Amino acid sequence: MKIGVLALQGDFDAHRRRLEELGAEAVLVRNSDDLENLDGLIIPGGESTAFLKLLSEDTLETLNEFVHRKPTFGTCAGAIMLAREVENPRQPGLNAIDISIRRNAYGRQNDSTILETASALGSEPLEMVFIRAPRIERVGKGVEVLASRDRDPVLVRQGQVMAATFHPELSHDTRVHAEFLKLVKNGSK
Ligand code: GLN
């Protein structure tokens, strides 16, 4: 399995290492040519505004086409990129998953924190590393919630697209990436 990791900015290398740990081939993606022949893509955390600035028009267009066609997983800023609606401030989303998301929504005091939650990924609690995290404020009908932080969905899936508002690549637990690889292998449910 060949999985791309958007490598313009942010913590793409931790995703690359996690994918390799799970036996996938990881490809760092910097332009539209790099998106060819991939089975799936991860858009990492970082700054979504920086992604939008750094993406050339051509790469953004190819990326937009890719995320509507192939399995894609966005973490934190990556989840913001994939959302249908983005607030605080309003910015364009790729509309690959039917969620509304608010950037930097957990306030200063709480803007970086590590929590645990129950999840759909098994009985062990899931560690969640939040870094200036966005909050998912609305999920559409077709969106499955796999984990929540209190009442906020933090790990969601719709068809071939997954989004997390936390950073699973920074925890030892490999289950979130394994779930994405399952999706790449088997297609959507
Ligand atoms: N605050 C960032 C944004 O709004 C996301 C933070 C992250 O990816 N850790 O894009």
Short mmCIF file of N, CA and C and ligand atoms in Angstrom, two decimals:
data_model
loop_
_atom_site.label_atom_id
_atom_site.label_comp_id
_atom_site.label_asym_id
_atom_site.label_seq_id
_atom_site.Cartn_x
_atom_site.Cartn_y
_atom_site.Cartn_z
N MET A 1 0.84 -1.21 0.00
CA MET A 1 0.00 0.00 0.00
C MET A 1 0.87 1.25 0.00
N LYS A 2 0.55 2.16 -0.88
CA LYS A 2 1.36 3.36 -1.01
C LYS A 2 0.54 4.57 -0.52
N ILE A 3 0.97 5.15 0.58
CA ILE A 3 0.22 6.25 1.18
C ILE A 3 1.04 7.54 1.14
N GLY A 4 0.45 8.59 0.61
CA GLY A 4 1.12 9.88 0.58
C GLY A 4 0.92 10.63 1.89
N VAL A 5 1.89 11.46 2.24
CA VAL A 5 1.74 12.37 3.38
C VAL A 5 2.07 13.77 2.86
N LEU A 6 1.10 14.67 2.92
CA LEU A 6 1.34 16.03 2.44
C LEU A 6 2.46 16.64 3.28
N ALA A 7 3.53 17.07 2.61
CA ALA A 7 4.76 17.42 3.34
C ALA A 7 5.19 18.86 3.04
N LEU A 8 4.22 19.77 3.11
CA LEU A 8 4.55 21.17 2.85
C LEU A 8 5.02 21.84 4.12
N GLN A 9 4.49 21.37 5.24
CA GLN A 9 4.66 22.07 6.52
C GLN A 9 4.04 21.18 7.57
N GLY A 10 4.41 21.37 8.84
CA GLY A 10 3.75 20.62 9.91
C GLY A 10 4.44 19.30 10.21
N ASP A 11 3.74 18.42 10.94
CA ASP A 11 4.43 17.22 11.47
C ASP A 11 4.23 15.99 10.59
N PHE A 12 4.57 16.15 9.32
CA PHE A 12 4.39 15.04 8.38
C PHE A 12 5.29 13.86 8.68
N ASP A 13 6.47 14.11 9.27
CA ASP A 13 7.42 13.02 9.44
C ASP A 13 6.94 11.97 10.45
N ALA A 14 6.21 12.41 11.47
CA ALA A 14 5.67 11.46 12.45
C ALA A 14 4.66 10.53 11.78
N HIS A 15 3.89 11.06 10.83
CA HIS A 15 2.95 10.21 10.08
C HIS A 15 3.71 9.21 9.21
N ARG A 16 4.77 9.71 8.58
CA ARG A 16 5.57 8.82 7.72
C ARG A 16 6.10 7.63 8.54
N ARG A 17 6.65 7.96 9.72
CA ARG A 17 7.21 6.89 10.57
C ARG A 17 6.11 5.90 11.00
N ARG A 18 4.95 6.43 11.36
CA ARG A 18 3.85 5.55 11.81
C ARG A 18 3.39 4.64 10.68
N LEU A 19 3.29 5.19 9.47
CA LEU A 19 2.85 4.37 8.33
C LEU A 19 3.86 3.25 8.06
N GLU A 20 5.14 3.60 8.16
CA GLU A 20 6.17 2.58 7.91
C GLU A 20 6.15 1.52 9.01
N GLU A 21 5.92 1.97 10.24
CA GLU A 21 5.80 1.04 11.37
C GLU A 21 4.68 0.02 11.10
N LEU A 22 3.64 0.46 10.40
CA LEU A 22 2.49 -0.42 10.13
C LEU A 22 2.64 -1.16 8.79
N GLY A 23 3.80 -1.03 8.17
CA GLY A 23 4.07 -1.82 6.97
C GLY A 23 3.61 -1.19 5.67
N ALA A 24 3.19 0.09 5.70
CA ALA A 24 2.78 0.75 4.45
C ALA A 24 4.00 1.49 3.87
N GLU A 25 3.94 1.75 2.58
CA GLU A 25 4.98 2.57 1.96
C GLU A 25 4.52 4.03 2.06
N ALA A 26 5.37 4.89 2.61
CA ALA A 26 4.98 6.30 2.77
C ALA A 26 5.71 7.16 1.76
N VAL A 27 4.96 8.05 1.12
CA VAL A 27 5.53 8.92 0.09
C VAL A 27 5.28 10.37 0.51
N LEU A 28 6.32 11.19 0.58
CA LEU A 28 6.12 12.59 0.94
C LEU A 28 5.62 13.34 -0.29
N VAL A 29 4.51 14.07 -0.11
CA VAL A 29 3.85 14.74 -1.23
C VAL A 29 4.10 16.24 -1.17
N ARG A 30 4.68 16.79 -2.24
CA ARG A 30 4.95 18.23 -2.28
C ARG A 30 4.30 18.92 -3.47
N ASN A 31 3.94 18.13 -4.48
CA ASN A 31 3.30 18.75 -5.65
C ASN A 31 2.33 17.77 -6.29
N SER A 32 1.65 18.20 -7.34
CA SER A 32 0.59 17.35 -7.88
C SER A 32 1.11 16.05 -8.47
N ASP A 33 2.33 16.05 -8.99
CA ASP A 33 2.87 14.79 -9.54
C ASP A 33 3.00 13.73 -8.45
N ASP A 34 3.34 14.18 -7.24
CA ASP A 34 3.52 13.23 -6.13
C ASP A 34 2.21 12.53 -5.75
N LEU A 35 1.08 13.11 -6.19
CA LEU A 35 -0.22 12.51 -5.83
C LEU A 35 -0.61 11.37 -6.76
N GLU A 36 0.21 11.15 -7.77
CA GLU A 36 -0.11 10.07 -8.71
C GLU A 36 0.19 8.71 -8.11
N ASN A 37 -0.62 7.74 -8.44
CA ASN A 37 -0.41 6.34 -8.03
C ASN A 37 -0.39 6.10 -6.54
N LEU A 38 -1.09 6.92 -5.77
CA LEU A 38 -1.18 6.67 -4.34
C LEU A 38 -2.49 5.93 -4.04
N ASP A 39 -2.46 5.11 -2.99
CA ASP A 39 -3.69 4.42 -2.58
C ASP A 39 -4.47 5.25 -1.56
N GLY A 40 -3.78 6.18 -0.92
CA GLY A 40 -4.43 7.02 0.09
C GLY A 40 -3.51 8.17 0.45
N LEU A 41 -4.04 9.10 1.26
CA LEU A 41 -3.27 10.30 1.59
C LEU A 41 -3.55 10.72 3.02
N ILE A 42 -2.51 11.22 3.70
CA ILE A 42 -2.69 11.84 5.01
C ILE A 42 -2.34 13.32 4.88
N ILE A 43 -3.25 14.16 5.38
CA ILE A 43 -2.95 15.59 5.49
C ILE A 43 -2.67 15.84 6.97
N PRO A 44 -1.46 16.21 7.32
CA PRO A 44 -1.06 16.26 8.73
C PRO A 44 -1.52 17.53 9.43
N GLY A 45 -1.15 17.63 10.70
CA GLY A 45 -1.37 18.87 11.45
C GLY A 45 -0.33 19.90 11.04
N GLY A 46 -0.54 21.10 11.44
CA GLY A 46 0.33 22.23 11.09
C GLY A 46 -0.52 23.48 11.19
N GLU A 47 -0.47 24.32 10.20
CA GLU A 47 -1.34 25.50 10.14
C GLU A 47 -2.10 25.44 8.82
N SER A 48 -3.41 25.35 8.91
CA SER A 48 -4.19 25.22 7.68
C SER A 48 -4.03 26.46 6.79
N THR A 49 -3.87 27.63 7.41
CA THR A 49 -3.69 28.85 6.61
C THR A 49 -2.37 28.75 5.83
N ALA A 50 -1.34 28.19 6.47
CA ALA A 50 -0.05 28.03 5.79
C ALA A 50 -0.19 27.03 4.63
N PHE A 51 -0.93 25.93 4.86
CA PHE A 51 -1.15 24.98 3.76
C PHE A 51 -1.76 25.70 2.56
N LEU A 52 -2.80 26.50 2.86
CA LEU A 52 -3.50 27.16 1.76
C LEU A 52 -2.58 28.12 1.03
N LYS A 53 -1.66 28.75 1.78
CA LYS A 53 -0.70 29.66 1.12
C LYS A 53 0.34 28.90 0.31
N LEU A 54 0.79 27.76 0.86
CA LEU A 54 1.90 27.05 0.23
C LEU A 54 1.47 26.19 -0.96
N LEU A 55 0.20 25.83 -1.01
CA LEU A 55 -0.27 25.00 -2.12
C LEU A 55 -0.39 25.84 -3.38
N SER A 56 0.25 25.41 -4.43
CA SER A 56 0.08 26.14 -5.69
C SER A 56 -1.34 25.85 -6.19
N GLU A 57 -1.82 26.69 -7.09
CA GLU A 57 -3.17 26.51 -7.60
C GLU A 57 -3.35 25.12 -8.20
N ASP A 58 -2.33 24.70 -8.92
CA ASP A 58 -2.37 23.41 -9.59
C ASP A 58 -2.41 22.26 -8.58
N THR A 59 -1.57 22.34 -7.54
CA THR A 59 -1.55 21.27 -6.53
C THR A 59 -2.86 21.25 -5.75
N LEU A 60 -3.40 22.43 -5.45
CA LEU A 60 -4.67 22.49 -4.72
C LEU A 60 -5.79 21.83 -5.53
N GLU A 61 -5.77 22.08 -6.82
CA GLU A 61 -6.79 21.49 -7.68
C GLU A 61 -6.66 19.96 -7.73
N THR A 62 -5.43 19.47 -7.86
CA THR A 62 -5.21 18.02 -7.90
C THR A 62 -5.56 17.41 -6.54
N LEU A 63 -5.21 18.12 -5.48
CA LEU A 63 -5.51 17.65 -4.12
C LEU A 63 -7.03 17.56 -3.93
N ASN A 64 -7.73 18.58 -4.39
CA ASN A 64 -9.18 18.61 -4.28
C ASN A 64 -9.81 17.42 -4.99
N GLU A 65 -9.29 17.13 -6.15
CA GLU A 65 -9.80 16.02 -6.94
C GLU A 65 -9.48 14.70 -6.21
N PHE A 66 -8.28 14.60 -5.66
CA PHE A 66 -7.83 13.38 -4.97
C PHE A 66 -8.72 13.05 -3.77
N VAL A 67 -8.97 14.05 -2.92
CA VAL A 67 -9.68 13.79 -1.66
C VAL A 67 -11.15 13.40 -1.89
N HIS A 68 -11.67 13.69 -3.09
CA HIS A 68 -13.03 13.27 -3.40
C HIS A 68 -13.06 11.90 -4.07
N ARG A 69 -11.90 11.35 -4.32
CA ARG A 69 -11.82 10.12 -5.09
C ARG A 69 -11.16 8.98 -4.31
N LYS A 70 -10.21 9.32 -3.44
CA LYS A 70 -9.39 8.30 -2.80
C LYS A 70 -9.42 8.48 -1.28
N PRO A 71 -9.14 7.40 -0.51
CA PRO A 71 -9.13 7.50 0.94
C PRO A 71 -8.15 8.57 1.44
N THR A 72 -8.64 9.41 2.30
CA THR A 72 -7.82 10.50 2.82
C THR A 72 -8.09 10.65 4.31
N PHE A 73 -7.03 10.94 5.06
CA PHE A 73 -7.13 11.12 6.51
C PHE A 73 -6.49 12.46 6.86
N GLY A 74 -7.26 13.34 7.50
CA GLY A 74 -6.73 14.64 7.90
C GLY A 74 -6.67 14.73 9.41
N THR A 75 -5.51 15.14 9.94
CA THR A 75 -5.40 15.33 11.38
C THR A 75 -5.22 16.82 11.66
N CYS A 76 -6.02 17.32 12.57
CA CYS A 76 -5.94 18.71 13.06
C CYS A 76 -6.02 19.70 11.89
N ALA A 77 -4.95 20.37 11.51
CA ALA A 77 -5.04 21.27 10.36
C ALA A 77 -5.52 20.50 9.12
N GLY A 78 -5.16 19.23 9.03
CA GLY A 78 -5.61 18.39 7.92
C GLY A 78 -7.12 18.19 7.95
N ALA A 79 -7.68 18.05 9.16
CA ALA A 79 -9.14 17.93 9.30
C ALA A 79 -9.82 19.23 8.87
N ILE A 80 -9.17 20.34 9.19
CA ILE A 80 -9.70 21.66 8.77
C ILE A 80 -9.73 21.74 7.25
N MET A 81 -8.65 21.28 6.62
CA MET A 81 -8.59 21.31 5.15
C MET A 81 -9.72 20.50 4.52
N LEU A 82 -10.09 19.37 5.15
CA LEU A 82 -11.07 18.46 4.54
C LEU A 82 -12.52 18.84 4.81
N ALA A 83 -12.73 19.76 5.75
CA ALA A 83 -14.09 20.07 6.21
C ALA A 83 -14.92 20.75 5.13
N ARG A 84 -16.23 20.65 5.35
CA ARG A 84 -17.15 21.35 4.45
C ARG A 84 -17.18 22.85 4.79
N GLU A 85 -17.18 23.13 6.12
CA GLU A 85 -17.26 24.53 6.56
C GLU A 85 -16.20 24.80 7.61
N VAL A 86 -15.52 25.93 7.48
CA VAL A 86 -14.47 26.30 8.44
C VAL A 86 -14.77 27.69 8.99
N GLU A 87 -14.71 27.80 10.33
CA GLU A 87 -14.97 29.09 10.99
C GLU A 87 -13.76 29.53 11.80
N ASN A 88 -13.73 30.81 12.10
CA ASN A 88 -12.75 31.42 13.02
C ASN A 88 -11.33 31.48 12.47
N PRO A 89 -11.05 32.24 11.48
CA PRO A 89 -12.05 32.87 10.63
C PRO A 89 -12.53 31.90 9.56
N ARG A 90 -13.54 32.33 8.82
CA ARG A 90 -14.06 31.53 7.73
C ARG A 90 -12.96 31.34 6.67
N GLN A 91 -12.74 30.13 6.24
CA GLN A 91 -11.79 29.90 5.14
C GLN A 91 -12.28 28.72 4.31
N PRO A 92 -11.82 28.59 3.10
CA PRO A 92 -12.35 27.52 2.26
C PRO A 92 -11.93 26.14 2.75
N GLY A 93 -12.84 25.19 2.68
CA GLY A 93 -12.53 23.79 2.96
C GLY A 93 -12.72 23.00 1.69
N LEU A 94 -12.15 21.79 1.64
CA LEU A 94 -12.24 20.99 0.42
C LEU A 94 -13.58 20.25 0.31
N ASN A 95 -14.37 20.29 1.40
CA ASN A 95 -15.69 19.67 1.38
C ASN A 95 -15.63 18.17 1.06
N ALA A 96 -14.65 17.50 1.67
CA ALA A 96 -14.53 16.05 1.48
C ALA A 96 -15.27 15.30 2.56
N ILE A 97 -15.58 15.97 3.67
CA ILE A 97 -16.33 15.35 4.76
C ILE A 97 -17.31 16.40 5.29
N ASP A 98 -18.52 15.94 5.58
CA ASP A 98 -19.60 16.87 5.92
C ASP A 98 -19.54 17.26 7.41
N ILE A 99 -18.54 18.08 7.74
CA ILE A 99 -18.43 18.60 9.10
C ILE A 99 -18.22 20.11 9.04
N SER A 100 -18.65 20.78 10.13
CA SER A 100 -18.30 22.19 10.31
C SER A 100 -17.30 22.24 11.44
N ILE A 101 -16.25 22.98 11.26
CA ILE A 101 -15.14 22.95 12.20
C ILE A 101 -14.72 24.37 12.55
N ARG A 102 -14.40 24.59 13.83
CA ARG A 102 -13.97 25.92 14.28
C ARG A 102 -12.51 25.84 14.68
N ARG A 103 -11.68 26.65 14.06
CA ARG A 103 -10.25 26.62 14.34
C ARG A 103 -9.96 27.16 15.74
N ASN A 104 -8.89 26.64 16.34
CA ASN A 104 -8.38 27.12 17.64
C ASN A 104 -9.51 27.32 18.65
N ALA A 105 -10.35 26.30 18.80
CA ALA A 105 -11.62 26.50 19.51
C ALA A 105 -11.56 26.18 20.99
N TYR A 106 -10.45 25.66 21.47
CA TYR A 106 -10.45 25.25 22.88
C TYR A 106 -9.78 26.27 23.80
N GLY A 107 -9.55 27.47 23.29
CA GLY A 107 -9.08 28.55 24.17
C GLY A 107 -7.61 28.41 24.53
N ARG A 108 -7.05 29.46 25.03
CA ARG A 108 -5.62 29.51 25.31
C ARG A 108 -5.17 28.50 26.37
N GLN A 109 -5.88 28.53 27.49
CA GLN A 109 -5.49 27.72 28.63
C GLN A 109 -5.44 26.25 28.26
N ASN A 110 -6.38 25.89 27.43
CA ASN A 110 -6.57 24.49 27.10
C ASN A 110 -6.08 24.17 25.71
N ASP A 111 -5.28 25.08 25.13
CA ASP A 111 -5.11 24.89 23.69
C ASP A 111 -4.20 23.73 23.34
N SER A 112 -3.43 23.25 24.33
CA SER A 112 -2.68 22.03 24.09
C SER A 112 -2.85 21.14 25.32
N THR A 113 -3.33 19.94 25.10
CA THR A 113 -3.62 19.07 26.23
C THR A 113 -3.67 17.61 25.79
N ILE A 114 -3.41 16.70 26.75
CA ILE A 114 -3.50 15.27 26.43
C ILE A 114 -4.62 14.66 27.26
N LEU A 115 -5.56 14.00 26.59
CA LEU A 115 -6.70 13.40 27.27
C LEU A 115 -6.84 11.95 26.81
N GLU A 116 -7.71 11.22 27.52
CA GLU A 116 -8.02 9.86 27.08
C GLU A 116 -9.52 9.73 26.89
N THR A 117 -9.92 8.87 25.99
CA THR A 117 -11.35 8.66 25.79
C THR A 117 -11.62 7.20 25.39
N ALA A 118 -12.87 6.79 25.58
CA ALA A 118 -13.31 5.53 25.00
C ALA A 118 -13.50 5.79 23.50
N SER A 119 -13.40 4.76 22.69
CA SER A 119 -13.57 4.98 21.25
C SER A 119 -14.11 3.72 20.60
N ALA A 120 -14.43 3.85 19.32
CA ALA A 120 -14.92 2.69 18.57
C ALA A 120 -13.77 1.78 18.14
N LEU A 121 -12.55 2.12 18.55
CA LEU A 121 -11.40 1.36 18.05
C LEU A 121 -10.96 0.22 18.97
N GLY A 122 -11.75 -0.06 20.01
CA GLY A 122 -11.40 -1.16 20.90
C GLY A 122 -11.54 -0.75 22.34
N SER A 123 -11.32 -1.72 23.25
CA SER A 123 -11.63 -1.45 24.66
C SER A 123 -10.61 -0.55 25.35
N GLU A 124 -9.35 -0.59 24.91
CA GLU A 124 -8.34 0.28 25.53
C GLU A 124 -8.68 1.74 25.29
N PRO A 125 -8.53 2.61 26.31
CA PRO A 125 -8.77 4.04 26.06
C PRO A 125 -7.82 4.59 25.00
N LEU A 126 -8.29 5.58 24.31
CA LEU A 126 -7.51 6.19 23.22
C LEU A 126 -6.88 7.48 23.74
N GLU A 127 -5.55 7.60 23.61
CA GLU A 127 -4.89 8.85 24.01
C GLU A 127 -5.07 9.87 22.89
N MET A 128 -5.36 11.12 23.30
CA MET A 128 -5.57 12.16 22.29
C MET A 128 -4.69 13.36 22.64
N VAL A 129 -3.77 13.70 21.74
CA VAL A 129 -2.91 14.86 21.93
C VAL A 129 -3.52 16.02 21.13
N PHE A 130 -3.96 17.05 21.85
CA PHE A 130 -4.56 18.22 21.19
C PHE A 130 -3.55 19.36 21.17
N ILE A 131 -3.33 19.95 20.02
CA ILE A 131 -2.43 21.10 19.90
C ILE A 131 -3.16 22.20 19.13
N ARG A 132 -3.51 23.27 19.84
CA ARG A 132 -4.30 24.35 19.23
C ARG A 132 -5.40 23.76 18.33
N ALA A 133 -6.15 22.90 18.95
CA ALA A 133 -7.06 22.05 18.18
C ALA A 133 -8.32 22.78 17.73
N PRO A 134 -8.85 22.35 16.61
CA PRO A 134 -10.16 22.84 16.18
C PRO A 134 -11.25 22.01 16.86
N ARG A 135 -12.47 22.52 16.84
CA ARG A 135 -13.61 21.77 17.38
C ARG A 135 -14.59 21.47 16.26
N ILE A 136 -15.01 20.22 16.19
CA ILE A 136 -16.04 19.86 15.20
C ILE A 136 -17.39 20.27 15.80
N GLU A 137 -18.04 21.22 15.17
CA GLU A 137 -19.27 21.78 15.74
C GLU A 137 -20.54 21.19 15.15
N ARG A 138 -20.41 20.56 14.00
CA ARG A 138 -21.57 19.93 13.37
C ARG A 138 -21.08 18.75 12.55
N VAL A 139 -21.79 17.63 12.63
CA VAL A 139 -21.50 16.52 11.73
C VAL A 139 -22.74 16.23 10.91
N GLY A 140 -22.57 16.00 9.63
CA GLY A 140 -23.70 15.68 8.76
C GLY A 140 -24.19 14.26 9.02
N LYS A 141 -25.32 13.93 8.43
CA LYS A 141 -25.98 12.64 8.66
C LYS A 141 -25.10 11.43 8.35
N GLY A 142 -24.33 11.52 7.28
CA GLY A 142 -23.55 10.36 6.86
C GLY A 142 -22.23 10.21 7.62
N VAL A 143 -22.01 11.02 8.63
CA VAL A 143 -20.71 11.01 9.32
C VAL A 143 -20.79 10.16 10.58
N GLU A 144 -19.84 9.23 10.68
CA GLU A 144 -19.78 8.34 11.82
C GLU A 144 -18.79 8.91 12.84
N VAL A 145 -19.18 8.96 14.10
CA VAL A 145 -18.28 9.48 15.14
C VAL A 145 -17.59 8.30 15.82
N LEU A 146 -16.26 8.24 15.72
CA LEU A 146 -15.51 7.11 16.29
C LEU A 146 -14.98 7.41 17.68
N ALA A 147 -14.83 8.69 18.01
CA ALA A 147 -14.37 9.07 19.35
C ALA A 147 -14.78 10.52 19.61
N SER A 148 -15.00 10.84 20.89
CA SER A 148 -15.43 12.19 21.27
C SER A 148 -14.61 12.70 22.45
N ARG A 149 -14.55 14.02 22.55
CA ARG A 149 -13.97 14.68 23.72
C ARG A 149 -15.16 15.35 24.41
N ASP A 150 -15.55 14.86 25.56
CA ASP A 150 -16.83 15.23 26.16
C ASP A 150 -17.91 15.06 25.09
N ARG A 151 -18.54 16.17 24.67
CA ARG A 151 -19.59 15.96 23.65
C ARG A 151 -19.13 16.29 22.24
N ASP A 152 -17.88 16.70 22.10
CA ASP A 152 -17.40 17.07 20.76
C ASP A 152 -16.82 15.86 20.03
N PRO A 153 -17.29 15.59 18.83
CA PRO A 153 -16.65 14.53 18.03
C PRO A 153 -15.19 14.91 17.76
N VAL A 154 -14.28 13.95 17.89
CA VAL A 154 -12.86 14.25 17.62
C VAL A 154 -12.25 13.32 16.59
N LEU A 155 -12.93 12.20 16.32
CA LEU A 155 -12.47 11.29 15.27
C LEU A 155 -13.71 10.86 14.50
N VAL A 156 -13.74 11.21 13.23
CA VAL A 156 -14.96 10.98 12.43
C VAL A 156 -14.60 10.36 11.08
N ARG A 157 -15.61 9.73 10.50
CA ARG A 157 -15.38 9.07 9.21
C ARG A 157 -16.63 9.22 8.36
N GLN A 158 -16.44 9.48 7.10
CA GLN A 158 -17.55 9.46 6.14
C GLN A 158 -17.02 8.85 4.85
N GLY A 159 -17.56 7.72 4.49
CA GLY A 159 -17.07 7.05 3.28
C GLY A 159 -15.59 6.76 3.40
N GLN A 160 -14.83 7.28 2.48
CA GLN A 160 -13.39 6.99 2.44
C GLN A 160 -12.57 8.05 3.18
N VAL A 161 -13.24 8.95 3.86
CA VAL A 161 -12.51 10.07 4.46
C VAL A 161 -12.58 10.01 5.99
N MET A 162 -11.42 10.17 6.63
CA MET A 162 -11.37 10.22 8.09
C MET A 162 -10.78 11.56 8.51
N ALA A 163 -11.22 12.05 9.67
CA ALA A 163 -10.65 13.29 10.20
C ALA A 163 -10.54 13.18 11.70
N ALA A 164 -9.42 13.70 12.24
CA ALA A 164 -9.21 13.73 13.69
C ALA A 164 -8.79 15.14 14.08
N THR A 165 -9.32 15.64 15.19
CA THR A 165 -8.91 16.98 15.63
C THR A 165 -7.69 16.90 16.53
N PHE A 166 -7.24 15.67 16.83
CA PHE A 166 -6.05 15.48 17.66
C PHE A 166 -4.93 14.90 16.79
N HIS A 167 -3.82 14.53 17.44
CA HIS A 167 -2.62 14.08 16.71
C HIS A 167 -2.29 12.63 17.05
N PRO A 168 -2.92 11.65 16.41
CA PRO A 168 -2.65 10.24 16.74
C PRO A 168 -1.20 9.84 16.43
N GLU A 169 -0.55 10.57 15.54
CA GLU A 169 0.84 10.23 15.18
C GLU A 169 1.81 10.55 16.33
N LEU A 170 1.34 11.29 17.35
CA LEU A 170 2.21 11.63 18.47
C LEU A 170 2.01 10.70 19.67
N SER A 171 1.09 9.76 19.56
CA SER A 171 0.88 8.76 20.63
C SER A 171 1.50 7.44 20.18
N HIS A 172 1.74 6.55 21.16
CA HIS A 172 2.31 5.25 20.78
C HIS A 172 1.27 4.33 20.13
N ASP A 173 0.03 4.57 20.49
CA ASP A 173 -1.08 3.75 20.00
C ASP A 173 -1.18 3.84 18.46
N THR A 174 -1.17 2.69 17.81
CA THR A 174 -1.19 2.72 16.34
C THR A 174 -2.60 2.52 15.76
N ARG A 175 -3.62 2.43 16.63
CA ARG A 175 -4.94 2.01 16.14
C ARG A 175 -5.59 2.96 15.15
N VAL A 176 -5.37 4.26 15.32
CA VAL A 176 -6.06 5.21 14.42
C VAL A 176 -5.51 5.06 13.00
N HIS A 177 -4.19 5.02 12.88
CA HIS A 177 -3.60 4.83 11.54
C HIS A 177 -3.97 3.45 10.97
N ALA A 178 -4.01 2.45 11.85
CA ALA A 178 -4.38 1.10 11.39
C ALA A 178 -5.80 1.12 10.84
N GLU A 179 -6.68 1.88 11.48
CA GLU A 179 -8.07 2.00 11.01
C GLU A 179 -8.10 2.65 9.62
N PHE A 180 -7.26 3.66 9.44
CA PHE A 180 -7.21 4.31 8.12
C PHE A 180 -6.69 3.33 7.07
N LEU A 181 -5.65 2.57 7.42
CA LEU A 181 -5.10 1.61 6.45
C LEU A 181 -6.14 0.54 6.10
N LYS A 182 -6.96 0.17 7.09
CA LYS A 182 -8.04 -0.78 6.83
C LYS A 182 -9.01 -0.21 5.78
N LEU A 183 -9.30 1.07 5.94
CA LEU A 183 -10.20 1.76 5.02
C LEU A 183 -9.59 1.78 3.61
N VAL A 184 -8.30 2.02 3.53
CA VAL A 184 -7.62 2.04 2.24
C VAL A 184 -7.70 0.65 1.60
N LYS A 185 -7.50 -0.37 2.43
CA LYS A 185 -7.48 -1.74 1.93
C LYS A 185 -8.88 -2.22 1.50
N ASN A 186 -9.87 -1.94 2.35
CA ASN A 186 -11.19 -2.54 2.13
C ASN A 186 -12.20 -1.60 1.50
N GLY A 187 -11.84 -0.33 1.34
CA GLY A 187 -12.82 0.63 0.85
C GLY A 187 -13.74 1.04 1.99
N SER A 188 -14.70 1.93 1.70
CA SER A 188 -15.57 2.42 2.76
C SER A 188 -16.59 1.35 3.12
N LYS A 189 -17.17 1.50 4.31
CA LYS A 189 -18.15 0.51 4.76
C LYS A 189 -19.48 0.68 4.04
N1 GLN B 1 -4.46 25.78 14.77
C1 GLN B 1 -4.16 25.11 13.53
C2 GLN B 1 -5.06 25.63 12.40
O1 GLN B 1 -5.95 26.34 12.64
C3 GLN B 1 -4.28 23.61 13.69
C4 GLN B 1 -3.34 23.12 14.73
C5 GLN B 1 -2.71 21.79 14.46
O2 GLN B 1 -2.74 21.27 13.35
N2 GLN B 1 -2.08 21.26 15.47
O3 GLN B 1 -4.86 25.33 11.28
#
